[in-house]
Coordinates of C-alpha atoms and ligand atoms in Angstrom, one line a residue:
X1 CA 88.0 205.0 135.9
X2 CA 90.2 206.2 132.5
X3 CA 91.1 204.4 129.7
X4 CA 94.4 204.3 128.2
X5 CA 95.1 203.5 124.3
X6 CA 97.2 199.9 123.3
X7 CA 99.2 202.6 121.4
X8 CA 100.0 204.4 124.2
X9 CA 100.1 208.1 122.8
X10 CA 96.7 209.1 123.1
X11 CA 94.8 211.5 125.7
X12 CA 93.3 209.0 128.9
X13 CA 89.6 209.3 128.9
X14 CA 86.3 208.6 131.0
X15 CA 84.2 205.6 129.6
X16 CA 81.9 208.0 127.8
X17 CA 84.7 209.4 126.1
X18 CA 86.4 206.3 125.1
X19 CA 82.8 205.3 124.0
X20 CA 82.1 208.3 121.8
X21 CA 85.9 208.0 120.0
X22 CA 86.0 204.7 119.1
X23 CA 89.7 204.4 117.8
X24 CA 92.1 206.0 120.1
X25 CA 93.5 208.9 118.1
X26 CA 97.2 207.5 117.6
X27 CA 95.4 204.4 116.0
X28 CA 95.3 202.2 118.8
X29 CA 92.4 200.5 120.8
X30 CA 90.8 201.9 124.5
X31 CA 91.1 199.5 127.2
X32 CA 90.6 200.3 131.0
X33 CA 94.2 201.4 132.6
X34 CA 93.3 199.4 135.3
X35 CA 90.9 196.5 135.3
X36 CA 88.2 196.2 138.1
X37 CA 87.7 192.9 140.4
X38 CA 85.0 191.1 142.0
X39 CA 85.4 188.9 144.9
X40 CA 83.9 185.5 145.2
X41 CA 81.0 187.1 147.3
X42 CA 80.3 189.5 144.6
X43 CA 80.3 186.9 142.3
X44 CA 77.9 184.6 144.3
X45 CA 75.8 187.0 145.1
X46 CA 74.6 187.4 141.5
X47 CA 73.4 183.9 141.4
X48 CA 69.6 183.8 140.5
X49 CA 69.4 187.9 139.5
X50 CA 68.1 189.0 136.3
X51 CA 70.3 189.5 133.3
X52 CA 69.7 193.2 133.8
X53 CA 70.6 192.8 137.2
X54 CA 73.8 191.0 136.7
X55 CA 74.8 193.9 134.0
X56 CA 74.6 196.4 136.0
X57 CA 76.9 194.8 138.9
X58 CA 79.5 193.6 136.1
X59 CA 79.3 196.8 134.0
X60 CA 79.3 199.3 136.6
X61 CA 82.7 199.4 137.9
X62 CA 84.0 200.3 134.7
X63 CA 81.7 203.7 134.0
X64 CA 83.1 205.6 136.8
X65 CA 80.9 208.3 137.3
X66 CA 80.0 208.5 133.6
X67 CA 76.2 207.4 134.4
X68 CA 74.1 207.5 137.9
X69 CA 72.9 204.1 139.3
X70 CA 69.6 205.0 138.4
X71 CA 70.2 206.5 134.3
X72 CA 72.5 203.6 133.8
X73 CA 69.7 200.6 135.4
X74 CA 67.1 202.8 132.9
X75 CA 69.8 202.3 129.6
X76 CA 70.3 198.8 130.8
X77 CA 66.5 198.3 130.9
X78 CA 65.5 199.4 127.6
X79 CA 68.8 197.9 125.7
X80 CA 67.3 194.6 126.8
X81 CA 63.8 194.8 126.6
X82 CA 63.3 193.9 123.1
X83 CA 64.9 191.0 123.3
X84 CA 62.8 188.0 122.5
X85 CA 63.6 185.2 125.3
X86 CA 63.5 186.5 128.8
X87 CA 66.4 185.2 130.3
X88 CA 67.8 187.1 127.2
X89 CA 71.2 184.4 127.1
X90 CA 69.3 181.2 128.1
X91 CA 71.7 177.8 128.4
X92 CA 71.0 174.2 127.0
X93 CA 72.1 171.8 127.5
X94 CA 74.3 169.7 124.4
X95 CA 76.2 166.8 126.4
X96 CA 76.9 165.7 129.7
X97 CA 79.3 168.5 130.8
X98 CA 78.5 170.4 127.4
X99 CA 76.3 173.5 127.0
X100 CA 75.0 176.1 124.4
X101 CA 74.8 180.0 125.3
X102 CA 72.3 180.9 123.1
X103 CA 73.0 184.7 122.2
X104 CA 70.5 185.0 119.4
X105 CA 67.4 186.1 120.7
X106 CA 67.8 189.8 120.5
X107 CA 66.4 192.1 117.3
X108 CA 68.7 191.1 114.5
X109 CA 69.3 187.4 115.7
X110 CA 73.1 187.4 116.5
X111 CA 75.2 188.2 119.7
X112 CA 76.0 191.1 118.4
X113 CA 72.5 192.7 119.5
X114 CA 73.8 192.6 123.0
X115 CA 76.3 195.0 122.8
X116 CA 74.9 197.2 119.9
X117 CA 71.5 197.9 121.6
X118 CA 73.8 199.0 124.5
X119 CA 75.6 200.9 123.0
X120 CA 72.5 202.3 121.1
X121 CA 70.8 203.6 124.3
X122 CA 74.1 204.7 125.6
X123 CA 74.7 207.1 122.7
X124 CA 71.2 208.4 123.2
X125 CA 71.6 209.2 126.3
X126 CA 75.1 211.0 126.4
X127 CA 74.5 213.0 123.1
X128 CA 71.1 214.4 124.4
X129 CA 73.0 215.2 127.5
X130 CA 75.5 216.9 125.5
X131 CA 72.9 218.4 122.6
X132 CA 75.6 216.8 119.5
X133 CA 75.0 214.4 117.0
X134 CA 77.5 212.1 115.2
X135 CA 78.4 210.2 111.9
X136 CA 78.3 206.7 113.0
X137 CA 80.4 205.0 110.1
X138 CA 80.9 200.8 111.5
X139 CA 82.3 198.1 109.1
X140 CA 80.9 194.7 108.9
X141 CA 81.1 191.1 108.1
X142 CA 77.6 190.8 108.4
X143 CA 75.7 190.5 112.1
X144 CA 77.5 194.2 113.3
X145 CA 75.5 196.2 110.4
X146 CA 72.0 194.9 111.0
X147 CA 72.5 195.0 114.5
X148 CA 74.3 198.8 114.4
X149 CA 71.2 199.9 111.9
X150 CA 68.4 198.0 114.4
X151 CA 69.9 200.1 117.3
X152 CA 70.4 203.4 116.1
X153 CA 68.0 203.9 113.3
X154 CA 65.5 206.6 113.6
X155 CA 67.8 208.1 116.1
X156 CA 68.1 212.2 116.1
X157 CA 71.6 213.0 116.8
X158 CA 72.9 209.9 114.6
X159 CA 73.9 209.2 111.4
X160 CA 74.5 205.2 111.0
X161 CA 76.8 204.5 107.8
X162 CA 77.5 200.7 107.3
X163 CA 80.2 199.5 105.1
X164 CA 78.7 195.7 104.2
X165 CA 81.3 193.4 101.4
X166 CA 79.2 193.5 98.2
X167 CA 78.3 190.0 97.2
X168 CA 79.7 188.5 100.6
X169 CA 77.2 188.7 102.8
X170 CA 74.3 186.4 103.4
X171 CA 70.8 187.2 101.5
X172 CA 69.6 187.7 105.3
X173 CA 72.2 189.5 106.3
X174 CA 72.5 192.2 103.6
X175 CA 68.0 192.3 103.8
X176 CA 68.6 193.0 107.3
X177 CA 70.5 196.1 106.2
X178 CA 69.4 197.3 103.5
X179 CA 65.4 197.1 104.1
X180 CA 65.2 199.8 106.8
X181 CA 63.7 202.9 105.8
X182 CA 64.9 205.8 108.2
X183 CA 66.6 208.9 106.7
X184 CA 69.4 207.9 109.5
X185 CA 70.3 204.6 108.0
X186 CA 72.6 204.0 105.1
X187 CA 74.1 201.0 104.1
X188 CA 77.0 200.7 101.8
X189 CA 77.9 198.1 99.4
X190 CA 82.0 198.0 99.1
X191 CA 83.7 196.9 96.2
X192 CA 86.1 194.2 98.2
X193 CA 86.1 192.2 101.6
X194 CA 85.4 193.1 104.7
X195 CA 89.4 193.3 105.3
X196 CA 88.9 196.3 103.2
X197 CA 85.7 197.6 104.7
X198 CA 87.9 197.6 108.2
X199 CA 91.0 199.3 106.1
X200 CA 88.4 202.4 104.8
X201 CA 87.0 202.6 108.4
X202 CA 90.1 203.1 109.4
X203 CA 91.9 205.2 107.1
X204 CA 88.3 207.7 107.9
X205 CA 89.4 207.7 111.4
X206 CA 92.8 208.4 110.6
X207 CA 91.8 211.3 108.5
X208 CA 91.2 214.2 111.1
X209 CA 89.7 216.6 108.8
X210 CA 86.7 214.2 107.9
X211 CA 86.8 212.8 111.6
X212 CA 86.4 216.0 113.0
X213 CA 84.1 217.6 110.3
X214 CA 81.6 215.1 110.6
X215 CA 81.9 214.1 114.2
X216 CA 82.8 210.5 113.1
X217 CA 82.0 207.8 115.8
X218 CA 82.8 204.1 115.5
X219 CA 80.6 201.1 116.6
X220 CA 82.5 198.4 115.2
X221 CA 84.6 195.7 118.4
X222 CA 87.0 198.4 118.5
X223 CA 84.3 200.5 121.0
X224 CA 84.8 199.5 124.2
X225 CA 81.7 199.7 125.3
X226 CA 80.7 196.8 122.8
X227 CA 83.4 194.6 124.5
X228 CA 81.9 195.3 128.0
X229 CA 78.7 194.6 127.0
X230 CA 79.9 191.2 126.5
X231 CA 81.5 190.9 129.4
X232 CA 78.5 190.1 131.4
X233 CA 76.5 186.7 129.9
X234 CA 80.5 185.3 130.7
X235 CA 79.3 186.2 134.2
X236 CA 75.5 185.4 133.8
X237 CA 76.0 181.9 132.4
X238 CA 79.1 181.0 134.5
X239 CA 76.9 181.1 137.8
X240 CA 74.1 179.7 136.3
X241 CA 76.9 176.7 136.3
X242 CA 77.9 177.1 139.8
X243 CA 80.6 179.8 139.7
X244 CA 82.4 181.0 141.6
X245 CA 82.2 177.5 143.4
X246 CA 83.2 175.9 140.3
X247 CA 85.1 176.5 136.9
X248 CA 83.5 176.7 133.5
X249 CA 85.8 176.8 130.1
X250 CA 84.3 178.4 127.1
X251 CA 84.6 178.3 123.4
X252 CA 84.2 181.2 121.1
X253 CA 83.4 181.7 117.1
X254 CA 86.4 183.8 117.1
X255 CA 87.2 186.7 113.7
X256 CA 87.7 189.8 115.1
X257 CA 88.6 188.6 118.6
X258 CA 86.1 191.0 120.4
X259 CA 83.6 187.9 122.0
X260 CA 86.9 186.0 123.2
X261 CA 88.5 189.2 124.7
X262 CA 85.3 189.6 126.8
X263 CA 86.0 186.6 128.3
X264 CA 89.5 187.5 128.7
X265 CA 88.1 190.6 130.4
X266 CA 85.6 188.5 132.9
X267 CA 88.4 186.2 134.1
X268 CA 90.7 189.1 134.9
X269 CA 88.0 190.6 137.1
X270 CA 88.2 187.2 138.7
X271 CA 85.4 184.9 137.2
X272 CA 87.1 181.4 137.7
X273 CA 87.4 180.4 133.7
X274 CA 89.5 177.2 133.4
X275 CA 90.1 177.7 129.6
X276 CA 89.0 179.8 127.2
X277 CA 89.1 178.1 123.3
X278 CA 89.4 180.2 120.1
X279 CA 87.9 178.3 117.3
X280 CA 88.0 180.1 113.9
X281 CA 87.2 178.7 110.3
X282 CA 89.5 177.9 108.0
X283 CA 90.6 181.9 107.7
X284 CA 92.6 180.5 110.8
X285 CA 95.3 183.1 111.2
X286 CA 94.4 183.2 114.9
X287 CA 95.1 179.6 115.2
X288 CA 97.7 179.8 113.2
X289 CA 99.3 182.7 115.6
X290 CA 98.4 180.7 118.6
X291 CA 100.2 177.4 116.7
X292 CA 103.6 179.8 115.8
X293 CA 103.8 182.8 117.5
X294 CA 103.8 184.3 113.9
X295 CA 100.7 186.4 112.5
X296 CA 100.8 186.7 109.3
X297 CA 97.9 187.6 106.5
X298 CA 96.9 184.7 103.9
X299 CA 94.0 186.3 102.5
X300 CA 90.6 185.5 102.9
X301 CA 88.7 182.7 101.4
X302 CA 85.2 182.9 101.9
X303 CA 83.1 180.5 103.9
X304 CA 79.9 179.1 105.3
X305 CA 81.1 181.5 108.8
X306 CA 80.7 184.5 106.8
X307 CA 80.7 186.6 110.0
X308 CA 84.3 185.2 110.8
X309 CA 86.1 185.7 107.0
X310 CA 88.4 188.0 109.0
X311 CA 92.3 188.1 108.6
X312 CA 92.6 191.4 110.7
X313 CA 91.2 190.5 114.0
X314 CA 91.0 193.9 115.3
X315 CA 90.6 193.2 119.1
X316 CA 93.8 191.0 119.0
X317 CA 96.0 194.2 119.5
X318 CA 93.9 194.4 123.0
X319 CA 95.2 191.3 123.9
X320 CA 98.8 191.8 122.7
X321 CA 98.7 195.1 124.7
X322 CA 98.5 192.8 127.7
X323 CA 100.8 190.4 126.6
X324 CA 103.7 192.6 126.3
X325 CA 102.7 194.3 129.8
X326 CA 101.4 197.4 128.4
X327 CA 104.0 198.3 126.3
X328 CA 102.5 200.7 124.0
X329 CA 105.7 201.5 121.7
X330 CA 106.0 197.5 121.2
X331 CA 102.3 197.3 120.5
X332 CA 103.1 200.0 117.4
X333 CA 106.0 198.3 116.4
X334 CA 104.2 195.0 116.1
X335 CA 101.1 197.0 113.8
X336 CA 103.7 198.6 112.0
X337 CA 105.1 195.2 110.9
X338 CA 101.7 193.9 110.3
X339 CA 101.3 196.5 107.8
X340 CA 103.4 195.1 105.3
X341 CA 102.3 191.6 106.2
X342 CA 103.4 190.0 109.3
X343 CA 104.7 190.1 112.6
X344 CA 106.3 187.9 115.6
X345 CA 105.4 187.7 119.1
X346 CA 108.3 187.4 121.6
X347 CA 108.5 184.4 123.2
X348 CA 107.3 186.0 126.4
X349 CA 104.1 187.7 125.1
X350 CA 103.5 184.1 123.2
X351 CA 104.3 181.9 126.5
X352 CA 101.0 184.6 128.4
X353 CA 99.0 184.3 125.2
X354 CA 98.8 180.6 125.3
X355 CA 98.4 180.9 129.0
X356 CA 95.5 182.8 128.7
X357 CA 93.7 181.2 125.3
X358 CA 93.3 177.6 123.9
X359 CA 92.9 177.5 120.2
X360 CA 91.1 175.2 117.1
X361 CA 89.8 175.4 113.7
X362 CA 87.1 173.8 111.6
X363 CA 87.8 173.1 108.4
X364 CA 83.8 173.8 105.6
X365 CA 83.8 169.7 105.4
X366 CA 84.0 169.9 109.3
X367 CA 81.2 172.4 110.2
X368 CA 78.6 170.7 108.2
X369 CA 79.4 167.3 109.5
X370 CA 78.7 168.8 112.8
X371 CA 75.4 170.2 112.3
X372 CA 74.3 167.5 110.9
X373 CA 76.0 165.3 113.7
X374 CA 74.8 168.1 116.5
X375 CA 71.4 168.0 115.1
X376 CA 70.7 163.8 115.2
X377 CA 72.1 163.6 118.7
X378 CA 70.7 166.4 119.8
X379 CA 67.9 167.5 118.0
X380 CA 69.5 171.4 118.3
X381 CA 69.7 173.2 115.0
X382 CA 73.4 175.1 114.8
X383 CA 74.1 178.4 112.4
X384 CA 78.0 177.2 111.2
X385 CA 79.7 179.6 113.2
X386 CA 77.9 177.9 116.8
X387 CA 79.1 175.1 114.8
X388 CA 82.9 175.5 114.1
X389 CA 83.0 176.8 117.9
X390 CA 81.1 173.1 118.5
X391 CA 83.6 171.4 116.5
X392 CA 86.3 173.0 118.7
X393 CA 84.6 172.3 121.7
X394 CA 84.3 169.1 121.3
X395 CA 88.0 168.4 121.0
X396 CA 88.4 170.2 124.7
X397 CA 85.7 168.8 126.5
X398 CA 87.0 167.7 130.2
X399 CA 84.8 165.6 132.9
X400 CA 85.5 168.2 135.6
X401 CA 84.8 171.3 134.3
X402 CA 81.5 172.5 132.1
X403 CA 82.0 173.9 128.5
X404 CA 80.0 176.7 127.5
X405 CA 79.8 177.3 124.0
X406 CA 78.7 180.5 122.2
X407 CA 76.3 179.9 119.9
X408 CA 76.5 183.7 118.0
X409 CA 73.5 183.4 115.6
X410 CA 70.3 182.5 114.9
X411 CA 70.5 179.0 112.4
X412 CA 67.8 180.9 110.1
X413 CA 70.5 183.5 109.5
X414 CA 72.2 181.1 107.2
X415 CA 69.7 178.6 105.6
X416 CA 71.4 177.8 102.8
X417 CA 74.4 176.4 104.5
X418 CA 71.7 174.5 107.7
X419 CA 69.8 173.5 104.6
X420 CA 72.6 171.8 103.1
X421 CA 74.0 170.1 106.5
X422 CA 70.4 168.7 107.7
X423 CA 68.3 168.9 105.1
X424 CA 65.7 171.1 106.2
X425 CA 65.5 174.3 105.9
X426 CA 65.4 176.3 109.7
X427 CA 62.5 179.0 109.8
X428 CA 62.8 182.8 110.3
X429 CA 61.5 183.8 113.9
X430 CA 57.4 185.7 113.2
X431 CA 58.5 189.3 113.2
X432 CA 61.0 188.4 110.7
X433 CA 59.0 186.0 108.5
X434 CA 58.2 188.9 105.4
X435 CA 62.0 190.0 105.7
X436 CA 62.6 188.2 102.0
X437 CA 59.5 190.6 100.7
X438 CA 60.7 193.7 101.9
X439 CA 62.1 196.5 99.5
X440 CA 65.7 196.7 99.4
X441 CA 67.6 200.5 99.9
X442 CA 71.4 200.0 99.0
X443 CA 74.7 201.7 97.3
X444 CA 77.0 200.3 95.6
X445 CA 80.6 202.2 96.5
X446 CA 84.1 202.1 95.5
X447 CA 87.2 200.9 97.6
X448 CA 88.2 204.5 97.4
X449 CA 88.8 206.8 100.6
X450 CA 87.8 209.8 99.1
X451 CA 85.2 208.8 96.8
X452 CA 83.5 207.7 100.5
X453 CA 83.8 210.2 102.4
X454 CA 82.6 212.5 99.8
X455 CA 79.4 210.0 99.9
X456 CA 79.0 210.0 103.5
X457 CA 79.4 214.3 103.7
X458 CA 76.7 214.9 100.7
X459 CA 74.4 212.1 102.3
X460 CA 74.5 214.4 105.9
X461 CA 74.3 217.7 103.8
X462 CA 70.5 216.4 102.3
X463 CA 69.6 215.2 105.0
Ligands
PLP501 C1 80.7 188.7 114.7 C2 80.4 187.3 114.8 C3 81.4 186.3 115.3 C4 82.8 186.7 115.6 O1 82.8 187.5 116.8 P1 84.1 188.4 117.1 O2 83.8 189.2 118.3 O3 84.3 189.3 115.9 O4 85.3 187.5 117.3 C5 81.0 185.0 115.4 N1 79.7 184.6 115.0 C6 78.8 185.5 114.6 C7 77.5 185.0 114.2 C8 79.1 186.8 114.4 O5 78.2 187.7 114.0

């Protein structure tokens, strides 16, 4: 199994590789050069197994000989265990053909713990094998820095560097990050959005001499490994539904475009998935894309969906890759153009994309009315960016096929904005009741490459 970049000018690698890298070294994204099926038996046959069980039979064509049955079942295994539900993405039910993945229940609340404490355990295990250590250095909107910090904190061969929005991130969120106490974990309060927090990443990855020097490794949706982690509750939830005897659609909170290309991912490897919705907030330039066949940057205006204040959905180039039939030097030319601003998808690329993806937006008015809408018909308590996915959903539902709907976060992980829709305020699982009362470690930094990367060096030097 070897992974080719979108880019198309970078060395092929093994999955542990393309794990360890992160961004592919001419700037493009690792995806698998060929992608692995399951029949319908396959697929049936993982009816009724554990979520462990089905991970390991969706995962495992894509490690190649990267991991033994046994190592990977034992990373699989303790990636999960401290999640806090034991069917780890239970369903339920919101209408008659409507239902809610829950994804929440893992340490940090958010979907995001599903592929982080993955990849956590993965790294462990392939850096002992290989006696290094790394500079983990991971950009977020919010749920991928608690849930990068929670997985690899008090790790040995890891330094975890996370580069958080300063002021745009909720109170949750940023005590999440910043109240960890291990000499391993540093968070990093930018000066700017988290457009620019992806820009520094990048420009770090793009400068060899640091990349090498400190052994840079990224765990933002650009690692693979993250996106096939996700991969699986597509296939989990699915037959829980009745696949592959039936169709499901799903609909996605959708800013960097990792969750969606999951499911992208699942129905190439032959899950039957009738449609499969984007739904962003009103930073809609996915929509918008999906509406015009143009992509082009508007700037982002914060909202109640903090998690999804993207413009640069990383994870699109992924699926543009496949859209223009693996045409690396057209992939380029299209990030080239996006550079300055913008750039149009041929008519063919467009004509697949919309084949393949269904798109909607909710506008701040619209996400609150349906929380507080969800939450009188239903009783069920919605974070707003389940809720703009809900909104979406809604507008797609079909009598013959079910609609599962991602619901990405825990409602507590926004109170403010729950609050304000219902008019209570939703409660912070136990373990994380003190969160508010713990001290607070944080730095404020610069939106300046070098001024960071001198940080991140003399914070690995004291160590
Ligand atoms: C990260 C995140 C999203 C968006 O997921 P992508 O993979 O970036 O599209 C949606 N909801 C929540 C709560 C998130 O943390």
């Amino acid at each position: 199994m070897k992974y080719i970049s979108t880019r198309g000018n970078a060395p092929e690698l093994s999955f542990a590789e393309a794990m360890l890298t992160g961004l592919a070294r001419d700037g493009g994204l690792y995806v698998p050069k060929k992608i692995p099926t399951m029949s319908q038996d396959d697929i049936a046959a993982l009816a009724g197994q554990s979520y462990e069980d089905i991970a390991f039979h969706v995962m495992k064509p894509f490690i190649g000989d990267c991991f033994t049955d046994e190592e990977f079942k034992g990373i699989i295994a303790r990636a999960y265990e401290g999640f806090r539900h034991t069917a780890r993405a239970p369903l339920v039910q919101m209408g008659p053909n409507h239902y809610l993945l829950e994804l929440f229940h893992g340490p940090t609340l958010a979907f995001k713990d599903f592929a982080m404490q993955l990849i956590g355990q993965l790294f462990q295990f392939e850096l002992e094998r290989r006696k290094e250590r790394v500079t983990i250095v991971g950009a977020t909107s919010g749920d991928t820095g608690s849930a990068a910090i929670e997985a690899f904190r008090g790790l040995e061969n890891v330094d975890v560097f996370i580069l958080f929005p300063h002021g745009r991130v909720s109170d949750i969120q940023r005590k999440q990050m910043t109240t960890p106490d291990d000499a391993n974990v540093h968070a990093l309060a930018l000066e700017g959005d988290f457009d620019d927090c992806q820009a520094r990443l990048k420009d770090m990855f793009n400068d060899f001499d640091f990349r090498d020097g400190v052994k840079l490794a990224g765990v933002n949706s650009i690692n693979w490994a993250r996106v096939l982690a996700q991969v699986v509750y597509y296939f989990s939830s699915a037959v829980s539904l009745g696949a592959p005897h039936r169709k499901v659609s799903f609909t996605v909170p959708t800013g960097n475009f990792g969750d969606i290309f999951a499911g992208f991912i699942a129905k190439q490897m032959g899950l039957p998935i009738d449609r499969l919705v984007i739904a962003t907030n009103q930073n809609d330039i996915l929509h918008r894309t999906m509406e015009t066949g143009a992509c082009t940057k508007a700037g982002v205006t914060p909202s109640i969906s903090p998690s999804m204040d993207i413009q640069v959905s990383s994870n699109f180039e992924r699926a543009l890759f496949f859209a223009y039939e693996k045409d690396g030097d057209a992939v380029s030319k299209l990030m080239e153009d996006f550079a300055d601003g913008s750039f149009t998808i041929s008519q063919g690329a467009m004509e697949w994309l919309r084949e393949q993806f269904d798109s909607g937006r909710a506008s701040e008015e619209e996400t609150k009315a349906t929380i507080t809408s969800e939450y009188a018909t239903t009783g069920e308590v919605l974070c707003p960016h389940t809720a703009v996915a809900v909104k979406v959903a809604n507008e797609n539902l079909s009598t013959e096929t079910p609609m599962i709907t991602l619901a990405t976060a825990h409602p507590a992980k926004f109170p403010d904005a729950v609050e304000e829709a219902m008019g209570a305020r939703p409660v912070l699982p136990p373990h994380m009741a003190d969160l508010m009362e713990r001290e607070e470690r944080q730095c404020k930094v610069p939106n300046q490459l070098a001024l960071l990367e001198t940080i991140i060096k003399d914070r690995i030097a004291a160590r």
